[in-house]
Amino acid sequence: DFTFHTIPESPTGAWTTPTYIRMELNLFAGQLYFNSKEEYDRVCELFALHMAHPGAKHIEVDGFVRRPYRTGAKSPFSVSVIATFKELTGFRRKGMGYNRTHLGMLVP
């Protein structure tokens, strides 16, 4: 809930955080588990992984699907960011394993 402490004060109407912002903040903060299958699917779409593009003809070794071969949702990335994200997550985990978590299954 991002309405806990806001500066300046939030308007009186209820404001909800857009799903994509919450998802990206959780990934950057090091969240290892997803709350739902929909959240898992959104992360796959964001990273352009083959799970989000079931009919893709060409898949990179890390699961990334290049733009010309994507079959569904859009991703802002034209090259794979899996290695960079994996390295960032490793730094945040300070060497502790996360392979058996939801996120660990996505970034082998």
Coordinates of N, CA and C in Angstrom, one line a residue:
D1 N 0.8 -1.2 0.0 CA 0.0 0.0 0.0 C 0.9 1.2 0.0
F2 N 0.9 2.0 -1.1 CA 1.7 3.1 -1.2 C 1.0 4.4 -0.7
T3 N -0.1 4.3 -0.1 CA -0.8 5.5 0.4 C -0.5 5.7 1.9
F4 N 0.3 4.9 2.5 CA 0.6 5.0 3.9 C 1.2 6.4 4.3
H5 N 2.2 6.8 3.6 CA 2.8 8.1 4.0 C 3.2 8.8 2.7
T6 N 2.5 9.8 2.3 CA 2.8 10.4 1.0 C 3.0 11.9 1.2
I7 N 3.9 12.5 0.5 CA 4.3 13.9 0.5 C 4.2 14.4 -0.9
P8 N 3.4 15.4 -1.2 CA 2.3 16.0 -0.3 C 1.2 15.0 -0.1
E9 N 0.3 15.4 0.8 CA -0.8 14.5 1.2 C -1.6 14.0 0.0
S10 N -2.0 12.8 0.0 CA -2.8 12.2 -1.1 C -4.1 12.9 -1.2
P11 N -4.7 13.0 -2.4 CA -6.1 13.5 -2.5 C -7.0 12.6 -1.8
T12 N -8.2 13.1 -1.5 CA -9.1 12.3 -0.6 C -9.6 11.1 -1.3
G13 N -9.6 11.0 -2.7 CA -10.1 9.9 -3.4 C -9.0 8.7 -3.2
A14 N -9.5 7.5 -3.2 CA -8.6 6.4 -3.1 C -7.8 6.2 -4.4
W15 N -6.5 6.0 -4.2 CA -5.5 5.8 -5.2 C -4.9 4.5 -5.1
T16 N -4.9 3.7 -6.2 CA -4.2 2.4 -6.1 C -3.0 2.5 -7.0
T17 N -2.0 1.8 -6.6 CA -0.8 1.7 -7.4 C -1.0 0.9 -8.6
P18 N -0.6 1.4 -9.8 CA -0.7 0.5 -11.0 C 0.1 -0.8 -10.8
T19 N -0.4 -1.8 -11.4 CA 0.2 -3.1 -11.2 C 1.6 -3.2 -11.7
Y20 N 1.9 -2.6 -12.8 CA 3.2 -2.6 -13.4 C 4.3 -1.9 -12.5
I21 N 3.9 -0.8 -11.8 CA 4.8 -0.1 -10.9 C 5.1 -1.0 -9.7
R22 N 4.1 -1.6 -9.1 CA 4.3 -2.5 -8.0 C 5.2 -3.7 -8.3
M23 N 4.9 -4.3 -9.5 CA 5.7 -5.4 -9.9 C 7.2 -5.0 -10.1
E24 N 7.4 -3.9 -10.8 CA 8.8 -3.5 -11.1 C 9.5 -3.1 -9.8
L25 N 8.8 -2.4 -8.8 CA 9.4 -2.1 -7.6 C 9.8 -3.4 -6.8
N26 N 8.9 -4.4 -6.8 CA 9.1 -5.6 -6.1 C 10.3 -6.4 -6.7
L27 N 10.4 -6.4 -8.0 CA 11.6 -7.0 -8.6 C 12.9 -6.3 -8.2
F28 N 12.9 -5.0 -8.3 CA 14.1 -4.3 -8.0 C 14.5 -4.4 -6.5
A29 N 13.4 -4.5 -5.6 CA 13.7 -4.7 -4.2 C 14.1 -6.0 -3.8
G30 N 14.0 -7.0 -4.7 CA 14.5 -8.3 -4.4 C 13.5 -9.3 -4.0
Q31 N 12.2 -9.1 -4.4 CA 11.2 -10.1 -4.0 C 11.4 -11.4 -4.8
L32 N 11.4 -12.5 -4.1 CA 11.7 -13.8 -4.6 C 10.5 -14.6 -5.0
Y33 N 9.3 -14.3 -4.5 CA 8.1 -15.0 -4.7 C 7.0 -14.2 -5.3
F34 N 6.2 -14.8 -6.1 CA 5.1 -14.0 -6.8 C 3.8 -14.3 -6.0
N35 N 2.9 -13.4 -6.0 CA 1.6 -13.5 -5.2 C 0.6 -14.3 -6.0
S36 N 0.8 -14.3 -7.4 CA -0.2 -15.0 -8.2 C 0.4 -15.4 -9.5
K37 N -0.4 -16.2 -10.2 CA 0.1 -16.7 -11.6 C 0.1 -15.5 -12.5
E38 N -0.8 -14.5 -12.3 CA -0.8 -13.3 -13.2 C 0.4 -12.5 -13.0
E39 N 0.9 -12.4 -11.8 CA 2.2 -11.7 -11.5 C 3.4 -12.4 -12.2
Y40 N 3.4 -13.7 -12.1 CA 4.4 -14.5 -12.8 C 4.4 -14.2 -14.3
D41 N 3.2 -14.3 -14.9 CA 3.0 -14.0 -16.3 C 3.5 -12.6 -16.7
R42 N 3.2 -11.6 -15.9 CA 3.6 -10.2 -16.2 C 5.1 -10.1 -16.2
V43 N 5.8 -10.8 -15.3 CA 7.3 -10.8 -15.2 C 7.8 -11.5 -16.5
C44 N 7.2 -12.6 -16.9 CA 7.7 -13.2 -18.1 C 7.5 -12.3 -19.3
E45 N 6.4 -11.6 -19.4 CA 6.1 -10.6 -20.4 C 7.1 -9.5 -20.4
L46 N 7.4 -9.0 -19.2 CA 8.4 -7.8 -19.1 C 9.7 -8.2 -19.6
F47 N 10.2 -9.4 -19.2 CA 11.5 -9.9 -19.6 C 11.5 -10.5 -21.0
A48 N 10.4 -10.6 -21.6 CA 10.2 -11.3 -22.9 C 10.7 -12.7 -22.9
L49 N 10.3 -13.4 -21.9 CA 10.7 -14.8 -21.8 C 9.8 -15.7 -22.6
H50 N 10.3 -16.9 -23.0 CA 9.6 -17.8 -23.9 C 8.3 -18.3 -23.3
M51 N 8.1 -18.2 -22.0 CA 6.9 -18.6 -21.4 C 5.7 -17.7 -21.8
A52 N 6.0 -16.4 -22.1 CA 5.0 -15.5 -22.5 C 4.8 -15.5 -24.0
H53 N 5.6 -16.2 -24.7 CA 5.5 -16.3 -26.2 C 5.6 -17.8 -26.6
P54 N 4.5 -18.5 -26.4 CA 4.6 -20.0 -26.6 C 4.9 -20.4 -28.0
G55 N 4.5 -19.6 -29.0 CA 4.8 -20.0 -30.4 C 6.0 -19.5 -31.0
A56 N 6.9 -19.0 -30.2 CA 8.2 -18.3 -30.7 C 9.0 -19.4 -31.4
K57 N 9.6 -19.0 -32.5 CA 10.4 -19.9 -33.3 C 11.9 -19.9 -32.8
H58 N 12.4 -18.7 -32.4 CA 13.8 -18.6 -31.9 C 13.8 -18.1 -30.5
I59 N 14.5 -18.9 -29.6 CA 14.6 -18.6 -28.2 C 16.0 -18.6 -27.9
E60 N 16.5 -17.6 -27.2 CA 17.9 -17.5 -26.7 C 18.1 -18.6 -25.6
V61 N 19.4 -18.8 -25.3 CA 19.7 -19.8 -24.3 C 19.1 -19.5 -22.9
D62 N 19.0 -18.2 -22.6 CA 18.5 -17.8 -21.3 C 16.9 -17.7 -21.3
G63 N 16.3 -18.0 -22.4 CA 14.8 -17.9 -22.5 C 14.3 -16.7 -23.1
F64 N 15.2 -15.7 -23.5 CA 14.7 -14.5 -24.1 C 14.3 -14.7 -25.5
V65 N 13.2 -14.0 -25.9 CA 12.7 -14.0 -27.3 C 12.9 -12.6 -27.9
R66 N 13.6 -12.6 -29.0 CA 13.9 -11.3 -29.7 C 12.6 -10.8 -30.3
R67 N 12.5 -9.5 -30.5 CA 11.3 -8.8 -31.0 C 10.7 -9.4 -32.2
P68 N 11.5 -9.8 -33.3 CA 10.8 -10.3 -34.5 C 10.1 -11.6 -34.3
Y69 N 10.4 -12.3 -33.2 CA 9.9 -13.7 -33.0 C 8.9 -13.7 -31.8
R70 N 8.5 -12.6 -31.3 CA 7.6 -12.6 -30.2 C 6.2 -12.8 -30.7
T71 N 5.4 -13.5 -29.9 CA 4.0 -13.8 -30.4 C 2.9 -13.1 -29.6
G72 N 3.3 -12.4 -28.5 CA 2.2 -11.8 -27.7 C 2.6 -10.4 -27.2
A73 N 2.5 -10.3 -25.9 CA 2.7 -9.0 -25.2 C 4.0 -8.3 -25.5
K74 N 4.0 -7.0 -25.3 CA 5.2 -6.2 -25.6 C 6.1 -6.2 -24.4
S75 N 7.4 -6.0 -24.7 CA 8.4 -5.9 -23.7 C 9.3 -4.7 -24.1
P76 N 9.8 -3.9 -23.2 CA 10.6 -2.7 -23.6 C 12.0 -3.1 -24.0
F77 N 12.4 -4.4 -23.8 CA 13.8 -4.8 -24.0 C 14.0 -5.4 -25.4
S78 N 15.0 -4.9 -26.1 CA 15.4 -5.5 -27.4 C 16.5 -6.5 -27.3
V79 N 17.2 -6.5 -26.1 CA 18.2 -7.5 -25.8 C 17.9 -8.1 -24.4
S80 N 18.4 -9.2 -24.2 CA 18.1 -9.9 -22.9 C 18.8 -9.1 -21.7
V81 N 18.0 -9.0 -20.7 CA 18.5 -8.4 -19.4 C 18.6 -9.4 -18.3
I82 N 18.4 -10.7 -18.7 CA 18.4 -11.7 -17.6 C 19.7 -11.8 -16.9
A83 N 20.8 -11.8 -17.6 CA 22.1 -11.8 -17.0 C 22.3 -10.7 -16.0
T84 N 22.0 -9.5 -16.4 CA 22.1 -8.3 -15.6 C 21.2 -8.4 -14.4
F85 N 20.0 -8.8 -14.6 CA 19.0 -8.9 -13.5 C 19.5 -10.0 -12.5
K86 N 20.0 -11.1 -13.0 CA 20.5 -12.2 -12.2 C 21.7 -11.7 -11.3
E87 N 22.6 -10.9 -11.9 CA 23.7 -10.4 -11.2 C 23.2 -9.4 -10.1
L88 N 22.3 -8.5 -10.4 CA 21.7 -7.6 -9.5 C 21.1 -8.3 -8.3
T89 N 20.3 -9.4 -8.6 CA 19.7 -10.2 -7.6 C 20.7 -10.9 -6.7
G90 N 21.8 -11.4 -7.3 CA 22.8 -12.0 -6.6 C 23.5 -11.0 -5.6
F91 N 23.7 -9.8 -6.0 CA 24.3 -8.8 -5.1 C 23.3 -8.5 -4.0
R92 N 22.1 -8.4 -4.3 CA 21.1 -8.1 -3.2 C 21.0 -9.3 -2.2
R93 N 21.2 -10.5 -2.7 CA 21.1 -11.7 -1.8 C 22.4 -11.9 -1.1
K94 N 23.4 -11.2 -1.5 CA 24.8 -11.3 -0.8 C 25.3 -12.8 -0.9
G95 N 25.1 -13.4 -2.0 CA 25.6 -14.8 -2.2 C 24.7 -15.9 -1.8
M96 N 23.6 -15.6 -1.1 CA 22.7 -16.6 -0.7 C 21.9 -17.1 -1.9
G97 N 21.7 -18.4 -1.9 CA 21.0 -19.0 -3.1 C 19.5 -18.6 -3.1
Y98 N 19.0 -18.6 -4.3 CA 17.5 -18.3 -4.5 C 17.0 -19.2 -5.6
N99 N 17.7 -20.2 -6.0 CA 17.3 -21.0 -7.1 C 16.0 -21.7 -6.9
R100 N 15.6 -22.0 -5.7 CA 14.3 -22.8 -5.4 C 13.2 -21.8 -5.2
T101 N 13.3 -20.6 -5.5 CA 12.2 -19.6 -5.3 C 11.5 -19.4 -6.7
H102 N 10.4 -18.7 -6.7 CA 9.7 -18.4 -8.0 C 10.7 -17.7 -8.9
L103 N 11.3 -16.7 -8.4 CA 12.2 -15.9 -9.3 C 13.4 -16.7 -9.7
G104 N 13.9 -17.6 -8.9 CA 15.0 -18.4 -9.2 C 14.7 -19.4 -10.4
M105 N 13.5 -19.8 -10.5 CA 13.0 -20.7 -11.6 C 13.0 -19.9 -12.9
L106 N 12.8 -18.6 -12.8 CA 12.7 -17.8 -14.1 C 14.1 -17.4 -14.6
V107 N 15.0 -17.2 -13.7 CA 16.4 -16.8 -14.1 C 17.4 -17.8 -13.7
P108 N 17.5 -18.9 -14.5 CA 18.4 -20.0 -14.2 C 19.8 -19.7 -14.2

